[in-house]
XYZ file of C-alpha atoms in Angstrom:
636
model
C -62.950 29.606 8.874
C -63.619 26.004 9.872
C -62.752 24.825 6.404
C -59.351 26.582 6.520
C -58.546 25.103 9.920
C -59.470 21.658 8.690
C -57.208 22.156 5.676
C -54.276 23.219 7.872
C -54.758 20.188 10.110
C -54.798 17.971 7.015
C -51.543 19.495 5.680
C -49.871 19.109 9.074
C -50.964 15.486 9.223
C -49.565 14.834 5.765
C -46.265 16.479 6.761
C -46.005 14.438 9.954
C -46.858 11.265 7.995
C -44.145 12.063 5.448
C -41.578 12.593 8.194
C -42.609 9.305 9.815
C -42.306 7.531 6.476
C -38.783 8.901 6.062
C -37.815 7.577 9.491
C -39.405 4.195 8.735
C -37.609 4.074 5.393
C -34.316 4.920 7.035
C -34.782 2.167 9.632
C -35.599 -0.292 6.853
C -32.482 0.786 4.976
C -30.304 0.212 8.036
C -31.961 -3.156 8.698
C -32.026 -4.615 5.195
C -29.159 -2.912 3.341
C -26.093 -2.961 5.618
C -23.465 -1.606 3.271
C -23.239 1.068 0.627
C -22.885 -0.319 -2.915
C -20.221 2.279 -3.595
C -18.095 1.116 -0.669
C -15.353 -1.503 -1.071
C -16.413 -5.070 -0.423
C -14.402 -5.426 2.746
C -15.929 -2.243 4.206
C -19.423 -3.463 3.363
C -18.651 -6.805 4.999
C -17.371 -5.107 8.091
C -20.613 -3.152 8.455
C -23.003 -6.094 8.099
C -25.538 -6.579 10.858
C -28.859 -5.240 12.011
C -29.377 -1.742 13.355
C -30.318 -3.313 16.684
C -26.925 -5.024 16.916
C -25.135 -1.866 15.814
C -26.893 0.162 18.468
C -25.502 -2.208 21.101
C -22.031 -2.094 19.551
C -22.090 1.686 19.837
C -22.412 1.274 23.596
C -19.797 -1.474 23.717
C -16.100 -0.789 24.240
C -13.633 -3.452 23.038
C -10.060 -4.038 24.155
C -7.840 -6.603 22.409
C -6.117 -8.976 24.823
C -4.553 -11.366 22.304
C -4.319 -11.030 18.516
C -4.541 -14.815 18.087
C -1.325 -14.823 16.059
C 0.729 -18.030 16.000
C 3.913 -18.217 18.060
C 7.513 -19.282 17.461
C 9.458 -21.848 19.479
C 13.074 -22.916 19.422
C 14.381 -26.386 18.554
C 13.923 -27.493 22.193
C 10.362 -26.217 22.533
C 11.119 -22.968 24.386
C 8.902 -20.026 23.450
C 10.530 -17.236 21.446
C 7.373 -15.152 21.144
C 4.275 -14.811 23.278
C 3.979 -14.264 27.020
C 0.886 -13.456 29.062
C 0.924 -11.209 32.119
C -1.583 -9.243 34.194
C -2.228 -5.619 33.247
C -4.671 -2.921 34.368
C -7.237 -1.781 31.808
C -9.105 1.540 31.999
C -12.533 1.902 30.419
C -14.197 5.274 29.657
C -16.466 5.226 32.700
C -16.517 8.627 34.400
C -19.399 8.282 36.851
C -17.481 8.476 40.144
C -18.930 9.257 43.547
C -17.249 10.792 46.591
C -17.281 7.412 48.246
C -14.751 6.222 45.697
C -12.080 8.715 46.688
C -10.305 6.298 48.995
C -10.399 3.578 46.362
C -8.996 5.931 43.704
C -6.190 7.018 45.991
C -5.315 3.369 46.586
C -5.356 2.715 42.829
C -2.991 5.604 42.095
C -0.583 4.237 44.696
C -0.698 0.761 43.172
C -0.013 2.192 39.725
C 2.844 4.325 41.044
C 1.441 7.726 40.047
C -0.144 10.692 41.780
C -3.893 10.972 42.045
C -3.805 13.996 39.713
C -1.940 11.970 37.057
C -4.437 9.121 37.351
C -7.417 11.469 36.992
C -5.835 13.241 34.025
C -5.324 9.991 32.137
C -8.680 8.473 33.029
C -10.618 11.623 32.154
C -9.004 11.664 28.693
C -9.925 8.062 27.911
C -12.524 7.699 25.136
C -11.885 4.021 24.411
C -10.546 1.171 26.551
C -6.785 1.289 27.118
C -4.180 -0.574 29.108
C -2.348 1.447 31.732
C 1.189 2.319 30.620
C 3.984 4.165 32.336
C 5.234 7.320 30.628
C 7.341 6.406 27.622
C 6.534 2.692 27.751
C 5.321 0.909 24.639
C 3.763 -1.999 26.532
C 1.159 -2.105 29.314
C 2.546 -2.021 32.841
C 3.276 -5.515 34.162
C 1.486 -6.103 37.460
C 2.867 -8.284 40.192
C 0.587 -10.926 41.669
C 0.026 -8.749 44.733
C -0.746 -5.638 42.644
C -3.190 -7.575 40.499
C -5.043 -8.949 43.521
C -5.300 -5.568 45.248
C -6.518 -3.731 42.120
C -9.079 -6.472 41.454
C -10.409 -6.055 44.996
C -11.088 -2.314 44.574
C -14.757 -1.357 44.230
C -14.288 0.791 41.136
C -16.189 0.762 37.853
C -14.149 0.997 34.686
C -10.951 -0.694 35.809
C -10.192 -4.377 35.384
C -7.161 -6.599 35.750
C -6.867 -8.506 32.464
C -4.426 -10.997 30.911
C -2.384 -9.217 28.239
C -0.589 -11.234 25.561
C 2.751 -9.618 24.751
C 4.230 -10.680 21.413
C 7.898 -10.011 22.097
C 9.127 -11.121 25.484
C 10.766 -8.586 27.745
C 13.324 -10.956 29.256
C 15.397 -11.125 26.052
C 15.964 -9.098 22.884
C 13.684 -9.461 19.826
C 15.253 -11.530 17.043
C 15.872 -10.242 13.522
C 15.325 -13.746 12.150
C 11.840 -13.808 13.710
C 11.117 -10.237 12.593
C 8.300 -7.999 13.758
C 4.654 -7.104 13.096
C 3.095 -3.749 12.325
C -0.058 -2.233 10.866
C 0.031 -2.025 7.068
C -3.473 -1.304 5.703
C -2.270 -0.534 2.157
C -0.568 -3.930 1.907
C -3.642 -5.676 3.292
C -5.868 -4.006 0.701
C -3.499 -5.044 -2.067
C -2.722 -8.623 -1.006
C -5.660 -9.732 1.143
C -8.666 -7.988 -0.407
C -10.673 -11.228 -0.489
C -10.068 -11.956 3.197
C -11.014 -8.370 4.049
C -14.255 -8.810 2.111
C -15.024 -12.040 3.969
C -14.341 -10.417 7.337
C -11.354 -12.688 8.020
C -9.037 -9.681 8.295
C -9.330 -6.027 9.248
C -7.323 -3.045 8.074
C -6.152 -2.527 11.646
C -4.651 -6.042 11.884
C -0.982 -6.513 12.687
C 0.899 -8.113 9.773
C 4.428 -9.437 9.440
C 6.908 -6.725 8.514
C 10.150 -8.734 8.276
C 11.723 -12.125 8.997
C 9.597 -15.213 9.596
C 6.752 -12.966 10.743
C 6.525 -11.797 7.135
C 7.252 -14.984 5.205
C 4.729 -17.004 7.267
C 2.193 -14.211 7.811
C -0.697 -15.916 6.008
C -0.538 -18.882 8.387
C 0.365 -16.976 11.546
C -2.628 -14.641 11.236
C -4.888 -17.226 12.843
C -8.679 -17.141 13.090
C -9.364 -14.147 15.291
C -8.458 -12.159 18.358
C -9.434 -12.421 21.991
C -11.020 -9.226 23.281
C -12.976 -7.979 26.276
C -16.044 -5.788 25.948
C -17.449 -3.372 28.500
C -20.972 -2.013 28.122
C -21.870 1.562 29.028
C -24.958 3.724 28.751
C -25.288 7.135 27.095
C -23.746 8.817 30.143
C -20.663 6.560 30.048
C -21.861 4.720 33.141
C -21.527 0.918 33.294
C -24.539 -1.192 32.386
C -24.700 -3.414 35.463
C -25.455 -7.007 34.673
C -23.525 -6.858 31.399
C -20.142 -5.710 32.778
C -16.988 -7.052 31.048
C -17.231 -10.047 28.739
C -14.429 -11.935 27.015
C -14.828 -12.857 23.330
C -12.536 -15.608 22.105
C -12.495 -17.729 18.917
C -12.941 -21.386 19.693
C -10.738 -23.565 17.500
C -8.650 -26.610 18.428
C -6.244 -25.801 15.584
C -5.254 -22.163 16.121
C -3.059 -20.373 17.005
C -0.302 -22.288 15.235
C 3.047 -23.264 16.727
C 6.108 -22.748 14.524
C 9.136 -24.773 15.567
C 12.342 -23.088 14.474
C 15.853 -24.505 14.300
C 17.171 -21.804 16.649
C 18.753 -22.720 19.978
C 17.280 -19.944 22.134
C 19.741 -20.342 24.998
C 22.710 -20.245 22.614
C 21.245 -17.276 20.740
C 20.680 -15.289 23.920
C 24.165 -16.011 25.278
C 25.770 -14.933 22.011
C 23.716 -11.726 21.969
C 24.766 -10.898 25.515
C 28.409 -11.638 24.662
C 28.609 -9.491 21.502
C 26.865 -6.619 23.300
C 29.346 -6.901 26.138
C 32.173 -6.816 23.589
C 30.745 -3.656 22.029
C 29.456 -4.947 18.682
C 27.151 -2.201 17.414
C 27.073 -3.013 13.696
C 27.503 -6.444 12.173
C 26.246 -10.009 12.414
C 26.887 -13.527 13.698
C 25.572 -16.714 12.071
C 25.909 -20.139 13.715
C 24.990 -23.179 11.611
C 24.824 -26.874 12.410
C 27.916 -28.232 10.664
C 26.045 -31.343 9.506
C 22.914 -29.968 7.854
C 23.252 -26.129 7.888
C 20.333 -25.578 10.275
C 20.442 -22.048 11.697
C 21.206 -22.379 15.410
C 21.730 -18.662 16.038
C 21.460 -15.524 13.919
C 22.432 -12.227 15.535
C 22.286 -8.806 13.896
C 23.261 -5.407 15.187
C 22.012 -2.676 15.611
C 19.330 -4.182 17.811
C 15.780 -4.714 16.608
C 13.223 -2.552 18.420
C 9.702 -3.445 17.214
C 7.308 -0.515 17.367
C 10.072 2.042 17.869
C 11.095 2.748 14.255
C 11.646 6.364 13.261
C 12.027 5.811 9.513
C 10.496 3.639 6.815
C 13.603 2.811 4.762
C 14.294 -0.493 6.527
C 17.690 0.455 7.928
C 16.483 0.213 11.514
C 15.220 -3.348 11.205
C 17.679 -4.671 8.575
C 19.071 -8.119 9.281
C 22.811 -7.675 8.677
C 23.259 -11.458 8.528
C 21.369 -11.358 5.217
C 22.968 -8.266 3.679
C 25.777 -8.713 1.155
C 28.975 -6.703 1.720
C 32.628 -6.923 0.666
C 34.041 -10.196 2.088
C 37.759 -9.484 1.845
C 40.097 -12.425 2.381
C 37.500 -15.034 3.336
C 36.722 -15.082 -0.413
C 40.225 -16.513 -0.934
C 38.665 -19.872 -0.045
C 36.589 -19.613 -3.240
C 39.563 -18.458 -5.304
C 41.714 -21.373 -4.145
C 38.884 -23.830 -4.831
C 38.542 -22.480 -8.387
C 42.294 -22.684 -9.016
C 42.505 -26.276 -7.735
C 39.429 -27.371 -9.699
C 40.699 -25.759 -12.926
C 44.245 -27.066 -12.481
C 45.556 -23.514 -12.421
C 47.503 -24.154 -9.224
C 48.706 -27.014 -7.046
C 48.569 -27.135 -3.264
C 52.357 -27.702 -3.129
C 53.235 -24.946 -5.605
C 55.664 -22.357 -4.236
C 55.056 -18.627 -4.720
C 57.260 -15.608 -4.116
C 55.874 -12.589 -2.228
C 57.995 -9.445 -1.915
C 55.050 -7.303 -0.826
C 54.224 -5.793 -4.230
C 52.211 -7.326 -7.063
C 53.650 -4.941 -9.606
C 50.388 -3.899 -11.256
C 46.816 -2.773 -10.603
C 48.075 -0.977 -7.493
C 47.938 -4.254 -5.546
C 50.237 -5.003 -2.658
C 50.345 -7.464 0.224
C 49.108 -6.488 3.637
C 52.475 -7.453 5.105
C 55.108 -4.835 4.412
C 58.113 -6.462 2.707
C 56.072 -9.540 1.840
C 56.011 -13.148 3.018
C 58.893 -14.458 0.929
C 58.571 -18.012 -0.422
C 55.423 -19.903 0.558
C 53.145 -22.675 -0.720
C 49.486 -22.268 -1.660
C 48.410 -23.647 1.740
C 50.757 -21.249 3.491
C 49.434 -18.486 1.259
C 45.979 -19.139 2.727
C 47.352 -19.411 6.268
C 49.108 -16.032 5.928
C 46.320 -14.550 3.749
C 48.873 -13.434 1.150
C 47.363 -11.091 -1.434
C 50.169 -11.752 -3.922
C 49.508 -15.503 -4.010
C 45.780 -15.109 -4.560
C 46.013 -12.291 -7.071
C 48.426 -14.513 -9.014
C 46.207 -17.584 -9.137
C 43.094 -15.476 -9.810
C 44.704 -14.037 -12.940
C 45.398 -17.562 -14.181
C 41.684 -18.284 -14.213
C 39.105 -17.429 -16.810
C 36.252 -15.332 -15.380
C 33.834 -18.162 -16.185
C 35.912 -20.629 -14.137
C 35.875 -18.427 -11.042
C 32.172 -17.725 -11.577
C 31.353 -21.437 -11.938
C 33.104 -22.494 -8.730
C 31.637 -19.577 -6.787
C 28.185 -20.737 -7.925
C 29.018 -24.364 -7.053
C 29.829 -23.172 -3.513
C 26.537 -21.257 -3.216
C 28.054 -17.793 -3.676
C 26.130 -15.251 -5.739
C 22.681 -16.667 -5.012
C 20.340 -16.691 -2.046
C 21.363 -19.462 0.320
C 18.325 -19.859 2.600
C 15.749 -22.654 2.558
C 13.059 -22.244 -0.093
C 10.592 -24.037 -2.331
C 9.830 -22.810 -5.858
C 6.356 -24.319 -5.999
C 3.334 -24.680 -3.691
C 3.448 -27.431 -1.070
C 1.452 -28.427 2.005
C -0.480 -25.441 3.373
C 1.511 -22.976 1.236
C -0.402 -21.936 -1.913
C 2.629 -20.193 -3.409
C 6.395 -20.572 -3.495
C 8.000 -20.082 -0.086
C 11.298 -18.493 0.953
C 11.873 -18.406 4.700
C 14.319 -15.500 4.541
C 12.668 -13.072 2.133
C 15.070 -10.199 2.852
C 18.162 -12.255 2.000
C 20.445 -10.739 -0.652
C 22.127 -12.933 -3.273
C 25.474 -11.163 -3.369
C 27.675 -11.251 -6.483
C 31.113 -11.936 -7.897
C 31.398 -9.514 -10.809
C 29.460 -6.338 -11.502
C 26.380 -7.136 -13.594
C 26.307 -5.949 -17.194
C 23.974 -3.176 -18.233
C 20.513 -4.764 -18.660
C 19.261 -5.174 -22.208
C 16.687 -2.762 -23.489
C 14.762 -5.259 -25.578
C 11.636 -7.041 -24.381
C 10.719 -10.647 -24.585
C 9.688 -13.710 -22.670
C 10.397 -17.399 -22.452
C 13.308 -18.509 -24.615
C 13.976 -14.998 -25.945
C 14.297 -13.605 -22.412
C 16.497 -16.535 -21.384
C 18.802 -15.984 -24.365
C 19.019 -12.276 -23.595
C 19.943 -12.965 -19.956
C 22.586 -15.470 -21.055
C 23.991 -12.938 -23.497
C 24.132 -10.255 -20.801
C 25.920 -12.661 -18.445
C 28.426 -13.532 -21.153
C 28.984 -9.834 -21.839
C 29.553 -9.234 -18.131
C 32.215 -11.954 -17.963
C 33.840 -10.745 -21.190
C 34.317 -7.320 -19.581
C 36.357 -8.800 -16.718
C 40.040 -8.057 -17.287
C 43.159 -9.137 -15.397
C 42.862 -6.340 -12.857
C 39.264 -7.240 -12.071
C 40.237 -10.900 -11.657
C 43.163 -10.083 -9.359
C 41.095 -7.768 -7.164
C 38.119 -10.146 -7.111
C 40.424 -13.034 -6.175
C 41.212 -11.329 -2.854
C 37.550 -10.497 -2.145
C 37.528 -6.845 -3.171
C 36.192 -4.838 -6.132
C 32.602 -6.010 -6.881
C 32.513 -9.179 -4.744
C 29.698 -9.266 -2.190
C 28.735 -11.978 0.317
C 26.377 -12.290 3.267
C 27.384 -13.715 6.663
C 24.823 -16.480 6.045
C 26.607 -17.413 2.805
C 29.983 -17.306 4.561
C 28.831 -19.709 7.294
C 27.201 -21.964 4.704
C 30.442 -22.018 2.692
C 32.128 -23.567 5.738
C 29.356 -26.185 6.008
C 29.798 -26.949 2.300
C 33.522 -27.606 2.735
C 32.895 -29.749 5.828
C 30.445 -31.838 3.773
C 32.845 -32.483 0.910
C 31.378 -29.876 -1.427
C 27.675 -30.625 -0.910
C 25.794 -27.324 -0.572
C 22.880 -27.295 1.879
C 20.173 -24.660 2.273
C 20.278 -23.121 5.776
C 16.929 -23.877 7.375
C 15.212 -21.716 9.995
C 11.931 -23.645 10.458
C 11.632 -27.407 10.876
C 7.867 -27.845 11.288
C 4.548 -26.117 11.910
C 1.939 -27.614 14.226
C -1.677 -26.858 15.099
C -2.613 -25.759 18.602
C -3.648 -29.328 19.464
C -0.185 -30.663 18.567
C -1.107 -32.162 15.206
C 1.514 -31.434 12.548
C 0.491 -29.131 9.722
C 3.720 -29.122 7.702
C 7.280 -30.435 7.849
C 10.101 -28.432 6.282
C 12.951 -30.939 5.829
C 16.646 -30.126 5.592
C 17.554 -30.073 1.919
C 20.440 -29.607 -0.478
C 20.658 -26.535 -2.674
C 19.206 -27.020 -6.143
C 20.358 -25.837 -9.559
C 24.009 -25.177 -8.700
C 25.337 -26.850 -11.847
C 27.995 -28.999 -10.227
C 30.100 -29.227 -7.069
C 33.749 -29.184 -6.096
C 35.713 -32.390 -5.500
C 36.017 -33.666 -1.911
C 39.824 -33.445 -2.275
C 39.512 -29.716 -2.960
C 37.332 -29.275 0.109
C 39.898 -31.157 2.230
C 42.736 -28.948 0.979
C 40.808 -25.838 2.033
C 40.018 -27.301 5.464
C 43.698 -28.070 6.051
C 44.519 -24.507 5.034
C 42.024 -23.158 7.578
C 43.609 -25.283 10.283
C 46.954 -23.696 9.392
C 45.376 -20.222 9.679
C 44.705 -20.788 13.387
C 47.741 -22.960 14.083
C 50.389 -20.467 12.888
C 48.739 -18.010 10.506
C 46.636 -14.860 10.752
C 44.316 -16.499 13.296
C 46.948 -17.808 15.701
C 45.734 -15.408 18.433
C 42.697 -17.704 18.988
C 44.550 -21.019 19.300
C 43.747 -21.275 23.007
C 40.189 -22.145 23.981
C 37.770 -24.915 24.859
C 38.056 -26.443 21.387
C 40.661 -26.510 18.658
C 39.158 -24.465 15.817
C 39.905 -23.589 12.208
C 38.847 -20.756 9.963
C 39.707 -17.804 7.770
C 39.934 -14.128 8.670
C 39.216 -11.252 6.328
C 39.450 -7.486 6.141
C 37.631 -5.679 3.340
C 38.139 -2.070 2.394
C 34.964 -0.035 2.033
C 33.654 3.497 2.458
C 30.921 4.975 4.608
C 29.768 8.511 3.882
C 32.975 8.979 1.906
C 35.196 7.907 4.818
C 37.490 4.869 4.586
C 36.314 1.964 6.689
C 36.979 -1.784 6.993
C 34.630 -4.749 7.277
C 36.256 -7.366 9.505
C 35.391 -11.054 9.086
C 36.106 -14.470 10.499
C 34.474 -17.677 9.258
C 35.345 -21.118 10.570
C 34.359 -24.268 12.423
C 34.967 -26.304 15.543
C 35.940 -28.597 17.044
C 38.470 -29.525 14.370
C 38.321 -33.316 14.845
C 34.544 -33.571 15.005
C 33.019 -30.335 13.620
C 29.716 -29.382 15.188
C 29.386 -25.668 14.398
C 30.134 -23.439 11.426
C 30.282 -19.769 12.423
C 30.635 -16.530 10.492
C 31.260 -13.205 12.240
C 31.100 -9.783 10.568
C 32.076 -6.522 12.264
C 31.197 -3.631 9.981
C 32.688 -0.195 9.386
C 35.773 -0.360 11.588
C 38.583 2.218 11.333
C 41.418 1.168 8.969
C 44.359 -0.372 10.787
C 42.318 -1.536 13.796
C 42.689 -5.075 15.133
C 40.320 -7.689 13.697
C 37.537 -7.862 16.296
C 35.694 -10.550 14.332
C 38.489 -13.030 15.083
C 38.214 -12.416 18.819
C 34.415 -12.642 18.723
C 34.619 -15.946 16.828
C 36.776 -17.450 19.590
C 34.402 -16.264 22.306
C 31.318 -17.521 20.461
C 32.896 -20.923 19.836
C 33.745 -21.185 23.554
C 30.088 -20.418 24.381
C 29.019 -23.176 21.980
C 31.571 -25.569 23.511
C 30.272 -24.898 27.022
C 26.694 -25.602 25.938
C 27.800 -28.799 24.163
C 29.688 -30.084 27.183
C 33.123 -28.518 26.764
C 35.836 -30.840 25.501
C 33.562 -33.848 25.482
C 32.677 -33.348 21.829
C 36.244 -33.826 20.605
C 39.277 -31.700 19.811
């Protein structure tokens, strides 16, 4: 009997020893082997650390106060992104005594909710959160008095903390700046190495459009600022530890990106176009000397974090989308005819209202009668421009369009690495190139290098060979397959003002470290690879024609204003959901004697026959610019 009992004790001891060994082995595994070999590298990196540290982290609740992302500033140093304000943060601490009732009632009053609503929210909290009003995307902004009174309450689990809001509430978000969002799939694909090194997390905010996207690698910074709150197993605060702020310490980050935008001008233009009822379209304001982007407005409005679809329509920058330009393209057609010798500025044309073929007619019933080429531009006569377009070879119209920057992306870019940029950089990634003629069907053969280049050249030649007289006539008045962006239209005006020299509209001038030291300079630059330019005399002829447009032509309704201006209106026929619509344009400059601004305005999808709202908006925007520049002091 004794022997059996001894044997049972021995077996039990062995069993207990085996269980202990399993526990010891498991602890060793947690301590020495932090990540599973089957897990991705970035997940293994994220889980590094001892089991002791992890056990503390499990009792630690983190709340991000600032992502550490770099901010944007306008040309005068005013912040476009980034503001800090006081907000109330709730932590999942539920140990409340009866003595706190008065304090909780005071808190609910300060937050503007009933006590029942406060309890319902707080009891549902499992991780730290900022207090938000119903329906709000951002934490509630506390006044100085609210912040002081909440901070004085003797309550565990609530703190007044500085919250860094990316997009300021006092003015609308900017399409040119863009937005950020979570995009774990993109991070895994593009930044796998940084994920593995722990420099990024799958939950990070990344640039989704605009400069936020094109400069994302630099803007990301070196880490976020967060606050931690320690609790025990019963969700009670660990006194002595309380809330602690964790912040990366670097004199260089976050970065400061200086844009070319004039924030005050941008905001005034946005308020004006909204007041005038612009719901779909764009405005681009460029410096007439170097094509710097001073303002870029797109409608519908950008609402970061409130998108209901993923197709990009809700955040599309209409200033960068190519649509039918209508009669503003007549500037290109006239330039091509003058350069090719197909027309003379003093030539007289006859317009009786009908072209006689291709179903083309003039917008003015009965026609304009006899008029010169300059008057043809002033009156926007379709007959004149269909006539001179048919005199041209497709290659001649294509060449001059290219020389004026039409049919290719206009924005500032570099094709090779420079400074802190390891790859080629384009500041406006979403920009569309537009086109003159419909592209030919792509070749089916494969190839690279010279073979691919020859194939592309052959396809381009085939595309031009397919252009007949009707296509030329319709393209010459900005219809058929012609597409332009408002940015290209404004830059076309800058090109003419600079005697045919094409610049690349720039949106960023420099990037600096947090300590003020410059990281990179992005200089104003001329467009590359255009294959020629128009003669200054041609540019002057077009400028005089635009002056005539406003003096006594289709733009005479905007003669009165702070500055004398010049420009070209346009109306392009299009369809939306099978319904006839018009795109209305006006592109021009001011003041006439000493041009400071080149402006393009697009109002999309207007009913046929409606008055050109773009012309009126152009006048109002130029008056805003004149007021900011000192009224008439800049010259008439």
